[in-house]
Amino acid sequence: MGKESNLSEYRPIRVALLGAGSVGSEVARLLLEQKSELAARVGAELELIGVAVRDLKTKRNGFPKELLTTDAESLILGADIVIEVMGGLQPAKDYILLALNSGSDVITANKALLATHGSELFNAAEQVGAQLYFEASVAAAIPIIRPLRESLAGDRVKRIMGIVNGSTNYILDRMDKSGITLEAAMKEATELGYLEADPSLDVDGYDAAQKAAILASLAFHTEVPLEKVYREGITGVTAQQIAAAKRDGFVVKLLAICEFIEADDSGSEGVSVRVYPALVPRSHPLGSVDGAYNAVFVEAEAAGRLMFYGSGAGGTQTASAILGDVVSAAKRHVAGGPGLADSIHANFEVLDMSRVKTRYVIQLEVKDQPGVLAKIASLFAEHGVSIETVEQGVLGLSLQTASLEIGTHVASDAALAGVVQALKSNDAVQAVSSFIRVEGL
Ligand code: HSE
């Protein structure tokens, strides 16, 4: 049999693991428990030669003691494949560069590092013909990197809309299903261990922005610096907004959007990469992604609409994506030849948020007097924004204050932001209670 002859012909492939946290321990477990299956799939044995940790004294279950080391550099230099699951920018970056420069393939789950120093790492890999794999960096178990890098490489991606942060999806889903406040839902997410050690990474949209930068660079063959990703988190989302959304058949989701924007009178073509909470119709495939689940909705010219759904976090789930990359890297060692080369040949301009065309729903408190609605409508007209829906209600027991909810037609984000500014400084408006974009219509 072919696989048996391969196994006897090819020397074991040496795998080094950097990091022994919840992901690292699962990667080690799977590598050891599935050793013979993996060997059969690869055509060579995968030998876990060591696990680099910061402190040997920390109690770790499930790791053979003799594999643990604090000498990451020596471990890296003795490996064919290096798996980095330690997180953080440093020393992860230096370790990955050391591995790539010595010709080893690297597998990483480090979205922050890729989004911040990705081009430096990919250049280093290209210089020596090594490979950098990163399926686990976005939405953990969901295969989305390989589909963008390979399956859709012959197509033109137009737009990606992703729910790529599980903890904020959990929080928004709890607010939606149980009508609880943001604070109460955040408390639950914290108790369940869903939020990062620094919750701002999740609730302020940094984690989603890093993932958006990675997805956009692959989808549009373009370098996307993290600082060009427009970002708003979920801390301004109110129970009142969620209730209004529910009444109107929408749900609030934190979206990571990567979109190709055609040239128009206001400027040249380019890509927009952005993260913000938005109203999504409940009937949209993303509208039913609940709990801490992730999903990535892709629209491509020839393929049409695709949806990738699953667990976006967790030790075992992330380890699944890493093991897939390990098998790919190891097969390349056995078969030889060049691997994947990522291309940023298109290098489109990353456009400012003002170029995005979207819709808003704006909630206002206004004086309930003759002529107020006309005044407000004229503000929209002055900014070239067309109103689609208006709903008026009475606020509390006061007969002098009315609530208005105004939905707009599609307009440039710059025009919509201008309307909100003008409303805030108009005498008839007592408060702009909220404004939120609408996506997926
Ligand atoms: N904090 C992330 C989330 C998990 O909530 O989805 C890993 O990216």
mmCIF file of C-alpha atoms in Angstrom, residues 108-273:
data_model
loop_
_atom_site.group_PDB
_atom_site.id
_atom_site.type_symbol
_atom_site.label_atom_id
_atom_site.label_comp_id
_atom_site.label_asym_id
_atom_site.label_seq_id
_atom_site.Cartn_x
_atom_site.Cartn_y
_atom_site.Cartn_z
ATOM 1 C CA THR A 108 -0.423 30.285 14.219
ATOM 2 C CA ALA A 109 -3.745 31.218 15.795
ATOM 3 C CA ASN A 110 -2.467 34.691 16.619
ATOM 4 C CA LYS A 111 -4.916 37.124 14.992
ATOM 5 C CA ALA A 112 -3.502 40.179 16.775
ATOM 6 C CA LEU A 113 -0.011 39.407 15.482
ATOM 7 C CA LEU A 114 -1.184 38.691 11.914
ATOM 8 C CA ALA A 115 -3.333 41.811 11.794
ATOM 9 C CA THR A 116 -0.474 43.950 13.123
ATOM 10 C CA HIS A 117 2.678 42.439 11.554
ATOM 11 C CA GLY A 118 1.241 40.070 8.935
ATOM 12 C CA SER A 119 3.095 41.507 5.945
ATOM 13 C CA GLU A 120 6.478 41.233 7.698
ATOM 14 C CA LEU A 121 5.789 37.600 8.569
ATOM 15 C CA PHE A 122 4.525 36.690 5.081
ATOM 16 C CA ASN A 123 7.568 38.382 3.505
ATOM 17 C CA ALA A 124 9.883 36.388 5.756
ATOM 18 C CA ALA A 125 8.106 33.167 4.773
ATOM 19 C CA GLU A 126 8.310 33.993 1.081
ATOM 20 C CA GLN A 127 12.042 34.797 1.250
ATOM 21 C CA VAL A 128 12.904 31.258 2.342
ATOM 22 C CA GLY A 129 10.005 29.371 0.747
ATOM 23 C CA ALA A 130 8.451 28.488 4.107
ATOM 24 C CA GLN A 131 4.726 28.502 4.783
ATOM 25 C CA LEU A 132 2.627 30.409 7.273
ATOM 26 C CA TYR A 133 -0.757 28.789 8.029
ATOM 27 C CA PHE A 134 -3.410 30.565 10.094
ATOM 28 C CA GLU A 135 -6.806 28.865 9.770
ATOM 29 C CA ALA A 136 -7.359 29.146 13.538
ATOM 30 C CA SER A 137 -6.810 32.920 13.609
ATOM 31 C CA VAL A 138 -10.354 33.741 12.464
ATOM 32 C CA ALA A 139 -13.448 32.035 13.856
ATOM 33 C CA ALA A 140 -11.514 29.029 15.234
ATOM 34 C CA ALA A 141 -13.176 25.826 14.001
ATOM 35 C CA ILE A 142 -14.897 27.417 11.004
ATOM 36 C CA PRO A 143 -12.962 26.796 7.808
ATOM 37 C CA ILE A 144 -12.835 30.289 6.297
ATOM 38 C CA ILE A 145 -9.153 31.039 5.660
ATOM 39 C CA ARG A 146 -8.638 28.059 3.341
ATOM 40 C CA PRO A 147 -11.865 28.735 1.372
ATOM 41 C CA LEU A 148 -10.747 32.322 0.788
ATOM 42 C CA ARG A 149 -7.114 31.393 0.109
ATOM 43 C CA GLU A 150 -7.817 28.406 -2.134
ATOM 44 C CA SER A 151 -11.434 27.543 -2.972
ATOM 45 C CA LEU A 152 -12.408 31.092 -3.944
ATOM 46 C CA ALA A 153 -9.002 32.044 -5.364
ATOM 47 C CA GLY A 154 -10.415 31.982 -8.897
ATOM 48 C CA ASP A 155 -13.458 34.081 -8.076
ATOM 49 C CA ARG A 156 -13.997 37.739 -7.229
ATOM 50 C CA VAL A 157 -15.149 38.274 -3.663
ATOM 51 C CA LYS A 158 -17.516 41.227 -3.456
ATOM 52 C CA ARG A 159 -18.427 41.319 0.183
ATOM 53 C CA ILE A 160 -17.960 39.478 3.458
ATOM 54 C CA MET A 161 -20.203 40.004 6.469
ATOM 55 C CA GLY A 162 -19.112 38.095 9.530
ATOM 56 C CA ILE A 163 -20.164 37.546 13.090
ATOM 57 C CA VAL A 164 -16.616 36.798 14.160
ATOM 58 C CA ASN A 165 -16.736 37.551 17.876
ATOM 59 C CA GLY A 166 -18.610 34.978 19.929
ATOM 60 C CA SER A 167 -18.760 36.796 23.260
ATOM 61 C CA THR A 168 -20.416 39.913 21.826
ATOM 62 C CA ASN A 169 -22.796 37.715 19.850
ATOM 63 C CA TYR A 170 -23.713 35.992 23.107
ATOM 64 C CA ILE A 171 -24.275 39.367 24.823
ATOM 65 C CA LEU A 172 -26.446 40.754 21.999
ATOM 66 C CA ASP A 173 -28.372 37.487 21.760
ATOM 67 C CA ARG A 174 -29.132 37.506 25.500
ATOM 68 C CA MET A 175 -30.336 41.121 25.256
ATOM 69 C CA ASP A 176 -32.527 40.122 22.318
ATOM 70 C CA LYS A 177 -33.980 36.918 23.767
ATOM 71 C CA SER A 178 -34.460 38.029 27.387
ATOM 72 C CA GLY A 179 -34.670 41.810 27.159
ATOM 73 C CA ILE A 180 -31.834 42.217 29.690
ATOM 74 C CA THR A 181 -29.460 45.191 29.763
ATOM 75 C CA LEU A 182 -26.002 45.259 28.223
ATOM 76 C CA GLU A 183 -24.471 45.282 31.727
ATOM 77 C CA ALA A 184 -26.426 42.186 32.810
ATOM 78 C CA ALA A 185 -25.556 40.307 29.613
ATOM 79 C CA MET A 186 -21.869 41.247 29.986
ATOM 80 C CA LYS A 187 -21.920 39.926 33.553
ATOM 81 C CA GLU A 188 -23.282 36.591 32.294
ATOM 82 C CA ALA A 189 -20.667 36.417 29.518
ATOM 83 C CA THR A 190 -17.924 37.109 32.064
ATOM 84 C CA GLU A 191 -19.210 34.366 34.384
ATOM 85 C CA LEU A 192 -19.236 31.909 31.479
ATOM 86 C CA GLY A 193 -15.625 32.828 30.643
ATOM 87 C CA TYR A 194 -16.545 34.046 27.162
ATOM 88 C CA LEU A 195 -14.855 37.443 27.364
ATOM 89 C CA GLU A 196 -11.128 37.977 26.835
ATOM 90 C CA ALA A 197 -9.031 38.847 29.925
ATOM 91 C CA ASP A 198 -9.306 42.422 28.673
ATOM 92 C CA PRO A 199 -13.047 42.586 27.779
ATOM 93 C CA SER A 200 -12.449 45.746 25.750
ATOM 94 C CA LEU A 201 -10.906 43.533 23.046
ATOM 95 C CA ASP A 202 -14.354 42.008 22.562
ATOM 96 C CA VAL A 203 -16.885 44.704 23.445
ATOM 97 C CA ASP A 204 -15.016 47.563 21.756
ATOM 98 C CA GLY A 205 -14.620 45.537 18.558
ATOM 99 C CA TYR A 206 -10.799 45.184 18.505
ATOM 100 C CA ASP A 207 -10.921 41.380 18.192
ATOM 101 C CA ALA A 208 -13.431 41.588 15.339
ATOM 102 C CA ALA A 209 -11.355 44.324 13.642
ATOM 103 C CA GLN A 210 -8.242 42.113 13.690
ATOM 104 C CA LYS A 211 -10.207 39.276 12.118
ATOM 105 C CA ALA A 212 -11.738 41.645 9.546
ATOM 106 C CA ALA A 213 -8.258 42.830 8.508
ATOM 107 C CA ILE A 214 -7.145 39.211 7.967
ATOM 108 C CA LEU A 215 -10.266 38.267 5.979
ATOM 109 C CA ALA A 216 -10.161 41.412 3.837
ATOM 110 C CA SER A 217 -6.501 41.004 2.944
ATOM 111 C CA LEU A 218 -7.183 37.466 1.677
ATOM 112 C CA ALA A 219 -10.463 38.291 -0.049
ATOM 113 C CA PHE A 220 -9.165 41.349 -1.899
ATOM 114 C CA HIS A 221 -5.458 40.451 -2.308
ATOM 115 C CA THR A 222 -4.678 43.685 -0.542
ATOM 116 C CA GLU A 223 -2.650 44.711 2.468
ATOM 117 C CA VAL A 224 -5.100 45.978 5.091
ATOM 118 C CA PRO A 225 -3.397 47.835 7.958
ATOM 119 C CA LEU A 226 -5.312 47.397 11.198
ATOM 120 C CA GLU A 227 -5.526 51.155 11.737
ATOM 121 C CA LYS A 228 -7.550 51.456 8.518
ATOM 122 C CA VAL A 229 -10.295 49.203 9.838
ATOM 123 C CA TYR A 230 -13.226 51.378 10.987
ATOM 124 C CA ARG A 231 -14.350 50.161 14.400
ATOM 125 C CA GLU A 232 -17.291 50.680 16.749
ATOM 126 C CA GLY A 233 -18.066 48.282 19.599
ATOM 127 C CA ILE A 234 -21.309 47.271 21.271
ATOM 128 C CA THR A 235 -21.107 49.398 24.433
ATOM 129 C CA GLY A 236 -23.588 51.943 23.054
ATOM 130 C CA VAL A 237 -26.253 49.349 22.192
ATOM 131 C CA THR A 238 -29.321 49.870 24.362
ATOM 132 C CA ALA A 239 -32.164 47.584 25.454
ATOM 133 C CA GLN A 240 -34.518 50.125 23.826
ATOM 134 C CA GLN A 241 -32.742 49.722 20.449
ATOM 135 C CA ILE A 242 -32.880 45.937 20.699
ATOM 136 C CA ALA A 243 -36.608 46.030 21.563
ATOM 137 C CA ALA A 244 -37.347 48.342 18.610
ATOM 138 C CA ALA A 245 -35.311 46.085 16.314
ATOM 139 C CA LYS A 246 -37.261 43.055 17.491
ATOM 140 C CA ARG A 247 -40.584 44.783 16.883
ATOM 141 C CA ASP A 248 -39.507 45.620 13.307
ATOM 142 C CA GLY A 249 -38.212 42.129 12.435
ATOM 143 C CA PHE A 250 -34.506 42.905 12.926
ATOM 144 C CA VAL A 251 -31.771 41.735 15.252
ATOM 145 C CA VAL A 252 -28.664 43.649 16.355
ATOM 146 C CA LYS A 253 -25.375 41.945 15.448
ATOM 147 C CA LEU A 254 -21.752 43.067 15.694
ATOM 148 C CA LEU A 255 -20.647 42.725 12.074
ATOM 149 C CA ALA A 256 -17.201 42.625 10.510
ATOM 150 C CA ILE A 257 -17.722 43.802 6.944
ATOM 151 C CA CYS A 258 -15.188 43.629 4.120
ATOM 152 C CA GLU A 259 -16.552 45.118 0.922
ATOM 153 C CA PHE A 260 -15.329 46.021 -2.539
ATOM 154 C CA ILE A 261 -16.558 49.503 -3.450
ATOM 155 C CA GLU A 262 -16.790 50.553 -7.094
ATOM 156 C CA ALA A 263 -15.501 53.925 -8.242
ATOM 157 C CA ASP A 264 -18.080 56.736 -8.172
ATOM 158 C CA ASP A 265 -18.191 60.538 -8.443
ATOM 159 C CA SER A 266 -16.695 60.891 -4.992
ATOM 160 C CA GLY A 267 -13.638 58.757 -5.620
ATOM 161 C CA SER A 268 -11.836 55.739 -7.004
ATOM 162 C CA GLU A 269 -12.554 52.067 -6.322
ATOM 163 C CA GLY A 270 -11.245 50.397 -3.202
ATOM 164 C CA VAL A 271 -12.134 48.241 -0.260
ATOM 165 C CA SER A 272 -13.918 49.089 2.958
ATOM 166 C CA VAL A 273 -13.157 47.128 6.108
#
